[in-house]
Amino acid sequence: MLADIHMHTSASHGKNTVEEMYYAAKDKGIDIQGFSEHAPRPHKYSYPIEYNKHLSYNFPQYIENVSHIKKCGFEHHKVLLGVEIDWLPSESLFMDSVISMYNFDYIIGGVHFLGSWGFDFTIEDWRNLSLSQCYMHYKNYFSSLKEMVCSKLMHVVAHFDLIKIFTPSIFRTWINSAEGQKIVLELLIAIRDSGMSLEVSSAGLRKFCKEIYPCLEIIKMAKAQGVSICFSSDAHCKNTIGFAFNQLFYYTKSVGYCAYRIFEKGKAKVITF
């Protein structure tokens, strides 16, 4: 059974409508489709090229469209209503309001901003950084991710090592250091103990880093600590739904995984593969 629980639509910066994504997933043999559009953000958290105003306007209609398909769609193609929320430590009331406003099946949490800096937008922000500056950003990123996990607001941790996006070689050196191992191990234990799942995402294969999220060192640690996983493409168009899922299955099986999870009405369900 195939479940892809992370995808975006034209309600934000995706290319296709909810309906187009729905039919594309069905045609690709996806059995369980989780729509997880970005939640609108407070305005001070912005990328240089921004879609937040467009998203804020379209978000209620996105909810309505997915809810309609959940109710009226094909019998053997399950649709779940999710959302991807940016973890913004100083915006707890804002995050709470989004979560409580709708009946989401699950909440994906991710860190895209360190302070007000959207660190995953352009390689130019990273090009002239020293090794110590990169390491500092890694530590700050995982510290923020740990705060998110400890909040217990989310069900799924998105693209766990997104921070490597423009510096994969430097990140690999750091993750194999004593400091990197300690920080990541503590975070993985927190994920396990919180009941959350770790997203294994093919999105990184389409990015500058050309790697699955999370990297092999981390997925091995996750398996050793008993962290549950889920699968996603983080598709932003209909062509990338279920992208490289055979590779994701092989990747996770190679370290000992034989099951993954989805969340429906906030409850975890286990699927073997």
PDB file of C-alpha atoms in Angstrom:
ATOM      1  CA  MET A   1       0.000   0.000   0.000  1.00  0.00           C
ATOM      2  CA  LEU A   2       1.386   3.399  -1.028  1.00  0.00           C
ATOM      3  CA  ALA A   3       0.878   6.485   1.123  1.00  0.00           C
ATOM      4  CA  ASP A   4       2.271   9.908   0.216  1.00  0.00           C
ATOM      5  CA  ILE A   5       1.429  12.311   3.021  1.00  0.00           C
ATOM      6  CA  HIS A   6       3.195  15.541   2.019  1.00  0.00           C
ATOM      7  CA  MET A   7       2.216  17.594  -1.020  1.00  0.00           C
ATOM      8  CA  HIS A   8       1.314  21.142  -1.980  1.00  0.00           C
ATOM      9  CA  THR A   9      -1.060  22.784  -4.428  1.00  0.00           C
ATOM     10  CA  SER A  10      -1.630  26.010  -6.315  1.00  0.00           C
ATOM     11  CA  ALA A  11      -3.125  27.390  -3.104  1.00  0.00           C
ATOM     12  CA  SER A  12       0.488  28.216  -2.189  1.00  0.00           C
ATOM     13  CA  HIS A  13       3.462  27.842  -4.544  1.00  0.00           C
ATOM     14  CA  GLY A  14       2.488  24.527  -6.075  1.00  0.00           C
ATOM     15  CA  LYS A  15       1.629  24.175  -9.753  1.00  0.00           C
ATOM     16  CA  ASN A  16      -1.608  22.182  -9.682  1.00  0.00           C
ATOM     17  CA  THR A  17      -5.024  22.390  -8.067  1.00  0.00           C
ATOM     18  CA  VAL A  18      -6.300  20.042  -5.382  1.00  0.00           C
ATOM     19  CA  GLU A  19      -8.392  18.235  -7.982  1.00  0.00           C
ATOM     20  CA  GLU A  20      -5.474  17.849 -10.399  1.00  0.00           C
ATOM     21  CA  MET A  21      -3.234  16.499  -7.637  1.00  0.00           C
ATOM     22  CA  TYR A  22      -5.982  14.105  -6.576  1.00  0.00           C
ATOM     23  CA  TYR A  23      -6.452  12.529  -9.994  1.00  0.00           C
ATOM     24  CA  ALA A  24      -2.700  12.380 -10.613  1.00  0.00           C
ATOM     25  CA  ALA A  25      -2.154  10.480  -7.353  1.00  0.00           C
ATOM     26  CA  LYS A  26      -4.945   8.059  -8.189  1.00  0.00           C
ATOM     27  CA  ASP A  27      -3.470   7.450 -11.648  1.00  0.00           C
ATOM     28  CA  LYS A  28      -0.048   6.763 -10.092  1.00  0.00           C
ATOM     29  CA  GLY A  29      -1.441   4.098  -7.782  1.00  0.00           C
ATOM     30  CA  ILE A  30      -1.178   6.078  -4.556  1.00  0.00           C
ATOM     31  CA  ASP A  31      -3.597   4.437  -2.118  1.00  0.00           C
ATOM     32  CA  ILE A  32      -3.473   7.085   0.607  1.00  0.00           C
ATOM     33  CA  GLN A  33      -2.992  10.732  -0.321  1.00  0.00           C
ATOM     34  CA  GLY A  34      -2.255  13.335   2.303  1.00  0.00           C
ATOM     35  CA  PHE A  35      -2.696  16.960   1.307  1.00  0.00           C
ATOM     36  CA  SER A  36      -0.498  19.091   3.549  1.00  0.00           C
ATOM     37  CA  GLU A  37      -0.580  22.639   2.286  1.00  0.00           C
ATOM     38  CA  HIS A  38       1.563  25.257   3.990  1.00  0.00           C
ATOM     39  CA  ALA A  39      -0.216  27.192   6.700  1.00  0.00           C
ATOM     40  CA  PRO A  40      -0.083  30.970   6.256  1.00  0.00           C
ATOM     41  CA  ARG A  41       2.715  32.642   8.220  1.00  0.00           C
ATOM     42  CA  PRO A  42       2.957  35.956  10.061  1.00  0.00           C
ATOM     43  CA  HIS A  43       4.189  38.548   7.578  1.00  0.00           C
ATOM     44  CA  LYS A  44       7.616  39.133   9.104  1.00  0.00           C
ATOM     45  CA  TYR A  45       8.636  35.600   8.091  1.00  0.00           C
ATOM     46  CA  SER A  46       9.051  36.016   4.361  1.00  0.00           C
ATOM     47  CA  TYR A  47      11.165  34.716   1.520  1.00  0.00           C
ATOM     48  CA  PRO A  48      12.568  37.180  -1.042  1.00  0.00           C
ATOM     49  CA  ILE A  49       9.955  35.844  -3.479  1.00  0.00           C
ATOM     50  CA  GLU A  50       6.849  35.375  -1.386  1.00  0.00           C
ATOM     51  CA  TYR A  51       3.514  33.584  -1.816  1.00  0.00           C
ATOM     52  CA  ASN A  52       2.106  34.153   1.683  1.00  0.00           C
ATOM     53  CA  LYS A  53      -0.531  36.728   0.684  1.00  0.00           C
ATOM     54  CA  HIS A  54      -1.751  34.408  -2.079  1.00  0.00           C
ATOM     55  CA  LEU A  55      -1.798  31.497   0.384  1.00  0.00           C
ATOM     56  CA  SER A  56      -3.683  33.430   3.070  1.00  0.00           C
ATOM     57  CA  TYR A  57      -6.392  34.238   0.554  1.00  0.00           C
ATOM     58  CA  ASN A  58      -6.637  30.683  -0.821  1.00  0.00           C
ATOM     59  CA  PHE A  59      -6.192  28.618   2.353  1.00  0.00           C
ATOM     60  CA  PRO A  60      -9.898  28.399   3.373  1.00  0.00           C
ATOM     61  CA  GLN A  61     -10.803  27.269  -0.154  1.00  0.00           C
ATOM     62  CA  TYR A  62      -8.014  24.667  -0.027  1.00  0.00           C
ATOM     63  CA  ILE A  63      -9.555  23.243   3.147  1.00  0.00           C
ATOM     64  CA  GLU A  64     -12.977  23.176   1.527  1.00  0.00           C
ATOM     65  CA  ASN A  65     -11.699  21.493  -1.640  1.00  0.00           C
ATOM     66  CA  VAL A  66      -9.805  18.743   0.187  1.00  0.00           C
ATOM     67  CA  SER A  67     -12.708  18.168   2.578  1.00  0.00           C
ATOM     68  CA  HIS A  68     -15.059  17.754  -0.383  1.00  0.00           C
ATOM     69  CA  ILE A  69     -12.785  15.208  -2.066  1.00  0.00           C
ATOM     70  CA  LYS A  70     -12.396  13.321   1.229  1.00  0.00           C
ATOM     71  CA  LYS A  71     -16.153  12.977   1.381  1.00  0.00           C
ATOM     72  CA  CYS A  72     -16.997  12.414  -2.276  1.00  0.00           C
ATOM     73  CA  GLY A  73     -13.887  10.863  -3.827  1.00  0.00           C
ATOM     74  CA  PHE A  74     -13.191   7.354  -5.053  1.00  0.00           C
ATOM     75  CA  GLU A  75     -13.853   4.581  -2.542  1.00  0.00           C
ATOM     76  CA  HIS A  76     -10.422   2.926  -2.736  1.00  0.00           C
ATOM     77  CA  HIS A  77      -8.357   6.114  -2.738  1.00  0.00           C
ATOM     78  CA  LYS A  78      -8.173   7.537   0.773  1.00  0.00           C
ATOM     79  CA  VAL A  79      -7.624  11.270   1.177  1.00  0.00           C
ATOM     80  CA  LEU A  80      -6.308  12.849   4.364  1.00  0.00           C
ATOM     81  CA  LEU A  81      -6.415  16.520   5.293  1.00  0.00           C
ATOM     82  CA  GLY A  82      -3.123  17.739   6.653  1.00  0.00           C
ATOM     83  CA  VAL A  83      -1.179  20.952   6.953  1.00  0.00           C
ATOM     84  CA  GLU A  84       2.496  21.868   7.097  1.00  0.00           C
ATOM     85  CA  ILE A  85       3.186  24.438   9.780  1.00  0.00           C
ATOM     86  CA  ASP A  86       6.413  26.374  10.104  1.00  0.00           C
ATOM     87  CA  TRP A  87       7.773  26.146  13.622  1.00  0.00           C
ATOM     88  CA  LEU A  88       8.119  29.773  14.709  1.00  0.00           C
ATOM     89  CA  PRO A  89       9.124  29.820  18.393  1.00  0.00           C
ATOM     90  CA  SER A  90       7.794  33.317  19.123  1.00  0.00           C
ATOM     91  CA  GLU A  91       4.468  32.724  17.350  1.00  0.00           C
ATOM     92  CA  SER A  92       2.817  30.087  19.529  1.00  0.00           C
ATOM     93  CA  LEU A  93      -0.593  31.793  19.526  1.00  0.00           C
ATOM     94  CA  PHE A  94      -0.535  32.008  15.747  1.00  0.00           C
ATOM     95  CA  MET A  95       0.363  28.329  15.380  1.00  0.00           C
ATOM     96  CA  ASP A  96      -2.278  27.293  17.920  1.00  0.00           C
ATOM     97  CA  SER A  97      -4.946  29.275  16.061  1.00  0.00           C
ATOM     98  CA  VAL A  98      -4.211  27.520  12.756  1.00  0.00           C
ATOM     99  CA  ILE A  99      -4.221  24.073  14.343  1.00  0.00           C
ATOM    100  CA  SER A 100      -7.481  24.632  16.221  1.00  0.00           C
ATOM    101  CA  MET A 101      -9.328  26.235  13.305  1.00  0.00           C
ATOM    102  CA  TYR A 102      -9.767  23.071  11.225  1.00  0.00           C
ATOM    103  CA  ASN A 103     -10.188  19.320  11.752  1.00  0.00           C
ATOM    104  CA  PHE A 104      -6.849  18.173  10.385  1.00  0.00           C
ATOM    105  CA  ASP A 105      -6.007  14.481  10.230  1.00  0.00           C
ATOM    106  CA  TYR A 106      -2.395  15.339  10.977  1.00  0.00           C
ATOM    107  CA  ILE A 107       0.024  18.225  11.377  1.00  0.00           C
ATOM    108  CA  ILE A 108       3.435  18.262   9.712  1.00  0.00           C
ATOM    109  CA  GLY A 109       5.939  20.496  11.450  1.00  0.00           C
ATOM    110  CA  GLY A 110       9.051  21.873   9.857  1.00  0.00           C
ATOM    111  CA  VAL A 111      11.726  24.492  10.373  1.00  0.00           C
ATOM    112  CA  HIS A 112      12.357  26.760   7.383  1.00  0.00           C
ATOM    113  CA  PHE A 113      13.302  29.918   9.273  1.00  0.00           C
ATOM    114  CA  LEU A 114      16.083  30.705  11.722  1.00  0.00           C
ATOM    115  CA  GLY A 115      14.831  33.943  13.175  1.00  0.00           C
ATOM    116  CA  SER A 116      13.322  35.650  10.137  1.00  0.00           C
ATOM    117  CA  TRP A 117      15.846  34.120   7.707  1.00  0.00           C
ATOM    118  CA  GLY A 118      14.404  31.585   5.273  1.00  0.00           C
ATOM    119  CA  PHE A 119      17.598  29.560   5.059  1.00  0.00           C
ATOM    120  CA  ASP A 120      16.469  27.189   2.284  1.00  0.00           C
ATOM    121  CA  PHE A 121      15.750  29.835  -0.363  1.00  0.00           C
ATOM    122  CA  THR A 122      19.089  30.447  -2.066  1.00  0.00           C
ATOM    123  CA  ILE A 123      22.611  29.056  -2.099  1.00  0.00           C
ATOM    124  CA  GLU A 124      23.928  32.620  -2.179  1.00  0.00           C
ATOM    125  CA  ASP A 125      23.160  32.941   1.545  1.00  0.00           C
ATOM    126  CA  TRP A 126      25.526  30.028   2.217  1.00  0.00           C
ATOM    127  CA  ARG A 127      28.229  30.488  -0.373  1.00  0.00           C
ATOM    128  CA  ASN A 128      30.619  32.619   1.687  1.00  0.00           C
ATOM    129  CA  LEU A 129      29.988  31.152   5.135  1.00  0.00           C
ATOM    130  CA  SER A 130      32.871  29.739   7.131  1.00  0.00           C
ATOM    131  CA  LEU A 131      32.849  26.213   8.516  1.00  0.00           C
ATOM    132  CA  SER A 132      32.111  27.506  12.010  1.00  0.00           C
ATOM    133  CA  GLN A 133      29.209  29.605  10.717  1.00  0.00           C
ATOM    134  CA  CYS A 134      27.689  26.575   8.979  1.00  0.00           C
ATOM    135  CA  TYR A 135      28.075  24.533  12.146  1.00  0.00           C
ATOM    136  CA  MET A 136      26.390  27.289  14.155  1.00  0.00           C
ATOM    137  CA  HIS A 137      23.409  27.270  11.785  1.00  0.00           C
ATOM    138  CA  TYR A 138      23.162  23.478  12.028  1.00  0.00           C
ATOM    139  CA  LYS A 139      23.089  23.657  15.821  1.00  0.00           C
ATOM    140  CA  ASN A 140      20.510  26.448  15.832  1.00  0.00           C
ATOM    141  CA  TYR A 141      18.367  24.532  13.373  1.00  0.00           C
ATOM    142  CA  PHE A 142      18.310  21.331  15.408  1.00  0.00           C
ATOM    143  CA  SER A 143      17.728  23.309  18.596  1.00  0.00           C
ATOM    144  CA  SER A 144      14.646  24.855  16.994  1.00  0.00           C
ATOM    145  CA  LEU A 145      13.530  21.454  15.726  1.00  0.00           C
ATOM    146  CA  LYS A 146      13.822  20.041  19.237  1.00  0.00           C
ATOM    147  CA  GLU A 147      11.660  22.866  20.598  1.00  0.00           C
ATOM    148  CA  MET A 148       9.063  21.946  17.979  1.00  0.00           C
ATOM    149  CA  VAL A 149       9.112  18.273  18.952  1.00  0.00           C
ATOM    150  CA  CYS A 150       8.824  19.087  22.645  1.00  0.00           C
ATOM    151  CA  SER A 151       5.778  21.288  21.952  1.00  0.00           C
ATOM    152  CA  LYS A 152       3.834  18.129  21.005  1.00  0.00           C
ATOM    153  CA  LEU A 153       1.739  20.150  18.544  1.00  0.00           C
ATOM    154  CA  MET A 154       2.702  18.080  15.508  1.00  0.00           C
ATOM    155  CA  HIS A 155       2.479  14.485  14.315  1.00  0.00           C
ATOM    156  CA  VAL A 156       5.244  14.416  11.689  1.00  0.00           C
ATOM    157  CA  VAL A 157       8.714  15.980  11.541  1.00  0.00           C
ATOM    158  CA  ALA A 158       9.278  17.236   7.996  1.00  0.00           C
ATOM    159  CA  HIS A 159      12.559  17.011   6.041  1.00  0.00           C
ATOM    160  CA  PHE A 160      14.597  16.411   9.194  1.00  0.00           C
ATOM    161  CA  ASP A 161      17.933  17.612   7.803  1.00  0.00           C
ATOM    162  CA  LEU A 162      16.687  20.332   5.452  1.00  0.00           C
ATOM    163  CA  ILE A 163      19.476  22.527   6.813  1.00  0.00           C
ATOM    164  CA  LYS A 164      21.952  20.542   4.671  1.00  0.00           C
ATOM    165  CA  ILE A 165      20.256  21.665   1.453  1.00  0.00           C
ATOM    166  CA  PHE A 166      23.107  23.846   0.147  1.00  0.00           C
ATOM    167  CA  THR A 167      26.047  22.400   2.116  1.00  0.00           C
ATOM    168  CA  PRO A 168      25.704  18.588   2.030  1.00  0.00           C
ATOM    169  CA  SER A 169      29.434  17.844   2.262  1.00  0.00           C
ATOM    170  CA  ILE A 170      29.972  20.169   5.214  1.00  0.00           C
ATOM    171  CA  PHE A 171      26.862  18.791   6.871  1.00  0.00           C
ATOM    172  CA  ARG A 172      28.099  15.217   6.483  1.00  0.00           C
ATOM    173  CA  THR A 173      31.320  16.138   8.283  1.00  0.00           C
ATOM    174  CA  TRP A 174      29.338  17.752  11.089  1.00  0.00           C
ATOM    175  CA  ILE A 175      26.825  14.907  11.452  1.00  0.00           C
ATOM    176  CA  ASN A 176      29.696  12.456  11.902  1.00  0.00           C
ATOM    177  CA  SER A 177      31.321  14.591  14.604  1.00  0.00           C
ATOM    178  CA  ALA A 178      30.775  13.894  18.295  1.00  0.00           C
ATOM    179  CA  GLU A 179      28.787  17.119  18.595  1.00  0.00           C
ATOM    180  CA  GLY A 180      26.544  16.331  15.631  1.00  0.00           C
ATOM    181  CA  GLN A 181      25.918  12.773  16.798  1.00  0.00           C
ATOM    182  CA  LYS A 182      24.961  13.896  20.301  1.00  0.00           C
ATOM    183  CA  ILE A 183      22.588  16.641  19.134  1.00  0.00           C
ATOM    184  CA  VAL A 184      20.818  14.469  16.578  1.00  0.00           C
ATOM    185  CA  LEU A 185      20.600  11.433  18.862  1.00  0.00           C
ATOM    186  CA  GLU A 186      18.910  13.474  21.595  1.00  0.00           C
ATOM    187  CA  LEU A 187      16.447  14.850  19.062  1.00  0.00           C
ATOM    188  CA  LEU A 188      15.604  11.431  17.637  1.00  0.00           C
ATOM    189  CA  ILE A 189      14.930  10.116  21.139  1.00  0.00           C
ATOM    190  CA  ALA A 190      12.622  13.087  21.735  1.00  0.00           C
ATOM    191  CA  ILE A 191      10.740  12.298  18.504  1.00  0.00           C
ATOM    192  CA  ARG A 192      10.318   8.664  19.523  1.00  0.00           C
ATOM    193  CA  ASP A 193       9.159   9.538  23.023  1.00  0.00           C
ATOM    194  CA  SER A 194       6.685  12.131  21.731  1.00  0.00           C
ATOM    195  CA  GLY A 195       4.937   9.600  19.483  1.00  0.00           C
ATOM    196  CA  MET A 196       5.772  11.600  16.373  1.00  0.00           C
ATOM    197  CA  SER A 197       7.012  10.122  13.107  1.00  0.00           C
ATOM    198  CA  LEU A 198      10.071  11.040  11.082  1.00  0.00           C
ATOM    199  CA  GLU A 199       9.357  11.926   7.480  1.00  0.00           C
ATOM    200  CA  VAL A 200      11.477  10.121   4.894  1.00  0.00           C
ATOM    201  CA  SER A 201      11.265  12.392   1.886  1.00  0.00           C
ATOM    202  CA  SER A 202      12.389  12.154  -1.714  1.00  0.00           C
ATOM    203  CA  ALA A 203      12.271  15.951  -2.042  1.00  0.00           C
ATOM    204  CA  GLY A 204      15.984  16.272  -1.315  1.00  0.00           C
ATOM    205  CA  LEU A 205      16.760  14.249  -4.441  1.00  0.00           C
ATOM    206  CA  ARG A 206      15.282  17.132  -6.446  1.00  0.00           C
ATOM    207  CA  LYS A 207      17.206  19.817  -4.546  1.00  0.00           C
ATOM    208  CA  PHE A 208      20.805  21.035  -4.624  1.00  0.00           C
ATOM    209  CA  CYS A 209      21.901  18.449  -2.045  1.00  0.00           C
ATOM    210  CA  LYS A 210      20.640  15.523  -4.204  1.00  0.00           C
ATOM    211  CA  GLU A 211      20.009  13.424  -1.084  1.00  0.00           C
ATOM    212  CA  ILE A 212      17.037  11.859   0.620  1.00  0.00           C
ATOM    213  CA  TYR A 213      15.866  13.575   3.805  1.00  0.00           C
ATOM    214  CA  PRO A 214      17.189  12.406   6.238  1.00  0.00           C
ATOM    215  CA  CYS A 215      20.675  11.274   5.238  1.00  0.00           C
ATOM    216  CA  LEU A 216      21.875   7.711   5.735  1.00  0.00           C
ATOM    217  CA  GLU A 217      23.706   8.446   8.992  1.00  0.00           C
ATOM    218  CA  ILE A 218      20.500   9.814  10.511  1.00  0.00           C
ATOM    219  CA  ILE A 219      18.106   7.134   9.249  1.00  0.00           C
ATOM    220  CA  LYS A 220      20.413   4.481  10.734  1.00  0.00           C
ATOM    221  CA  MET A 221      20.321   6.283  14.083  1.00  0.00           C
ATOM    222  CA  ALA A 222      16.539   6.627  13.850  1.00  0.00           C
ATOM    223  CA  LYS A 223      16.079   2.896  13.300  1.00  0.00           C
ATOM    224  CA  ALA A 224      18.416   2.064  16.178  1.00  0.00           C
ATOM    225  CA  GLN A 225      16.331   4.267  18.491  1.00  0.00           C
ATOM    226  CA  GLY A 226      12.969   2.867  17.382  1.00  0.00           C
ATOM    227  CA  VAL A 227      11.756   6.040  15.658  1.00  0.00           C
ATOM    228  CA  SER A 228       8.748   5.468  13.398  1.00  0.00           C
ATOM    229  CA  ILE A 229       8.726   6.833   9.861  1.00  0.00           C
ATOM    230  CA  CYS A 230       6.349   7.999   7.158  1.00  0.00           C
ATOM    231  CA  PHE A 231       6.915   8.554   3.442  1.00  0.00           C
ATOM    232  CA  SER A 232       6.533  11.678   1.369  1.00  0.00           C
ATOM    233  CA  SER A 233       7.403  13.254  -1.947  1.00  0.00           C
ATOM    234  CA  ASP A 234       6.761  16.853  -0.830  1.00  0.00           C
ATOM    235  CA  ALA A 235       5.313  17.214  -4.318  1.00  0.00           C
ATOM    236  CA  HIS A 236       4.630  20.714  -5.618  1.00  0.00           C
ATOM    237  CA  CYS A 237       3.230  19.492  -8.923  1.00  0.00           C
ATOM    238  CA  LYS A 238       1.352  16.423 -10.114  1.00  0.00           C
ATOM    239  CA  ASN A 239       4.445  14.985 -11.818  1.00  0.00           C
ATOM    240  CA  THR A 240       6.339  14.499  -8.538  1.00  0.00           C
ATOM    241  CA  ILE A 241       3.645  12.773  -6.480  1.00  0.00           C
ATOM    242  CA  GLY A 242       5.159   9.510  -5.259  1.00  0.00           C
ATOM    243  CA  PHE A 243       8.537  10.581  -6.641  1.00  0.00           C
ATOM    244  CA  ALA A 244      11.266   7.919  -6.197  1.00  0.00           C
ATOM    245  CA  PHE A 245       9.181   5.922  -3.708  1.00  0.00           C
ATOM    246  CA  ASN A 246      10.829   2.664  -4.772  1.00  0.00           C
ATOM    247  CA  GLN A 247      14.114   4.260  -3.759  1.00  0.00           C
ATOM    248  CA  LEU A 248      12.652   5.347  -0.412  1.00  0.00           C
ATOM    249  CA  PHE A 249      11.426   1.810   0.293  1.00  0.00           C
ATOM    250  CA  TYR A 250      14.813   0.298  -0.550  1.00  0.00           C
ATOM    251  CA  TYR A 251      16.607   2.986   1.467  1.00  0.00           C
ATOM    252  CA  THR A 252      14.607   2.363   4.623  1.00  0.00           C
ATOM    253  CA  LYS A 253      14.521  -1.426   4.230  1.00  0.00           C
ATOM    254  CA  SER A 254      18.315  -1.411   3.976  1.00  0.00           C
ATOM    255  CA  VAL A 255      18.550  -0.173   7.577  1.00  0.00           C
ATOM    256  CA  GLY A 256      15.854  -2.519   8.885  1.00  0.00           C
ATOM    257  CA  TYR A 257      12.506  -0.745   8.516  1.00  0.00           C
ATOM    258  CA  CYS A 258       9.545  -2.842   7.415  1.00  0.00           C
ATOM    259  CA  ALA A 259       6.643  -0.553   8.351  1.00  0.00           C
ATOM    260  CA  TYR A 260       5.626   3.078   8.248  1.00  0.00           C
ATOM    261  CA  ARG A 261       2.813   5.190   9.630  1.00  0.00           C
ATOM    262  CA  ILE A 262       0.052   7.509   8.576  1.00  0.00           C
ATOM    263  CA  PHE A 263      -2.130   9.629  10.833  1.00  0.00           C
ATOM    264  CA  GLU A 264      -5.897   9.806  10.501  1.00  0.00           C
ATOM    265  CA  LYS A 265      -7.919  11.994  12.851  1.00  0.00           C
ATOM    266  CA  GLY A 266      -4.718  12.376  14.863  1.00  0.00           C
ATOM    267  CA  LYS A 267      -4.293   8.645  15.408  1.00  0.00           C
ATOM    268  CA  ALA A 268      -1.337   6.666  14.084  1.00  0.00           C
ATOM    269  CA  LYS A 269      -1.907   3.693  11.809  1.00  0.00           C
ATOM    270  CA  VAL A 270       0.880   1.280  10.884  1.00  0.00           C
ATOM    271  CA  ILE A 271       1.345  -0.027   7.339  1.00  0.00           C
ATOM    272  CA  THR A 272       3.853  -2.755   6.479  1.00  0.00           C
ATOM    273  CA  PHE A 273       5.868  -2.796   3.280  1.00  0.00           C
TER     274      PHE A 273
END
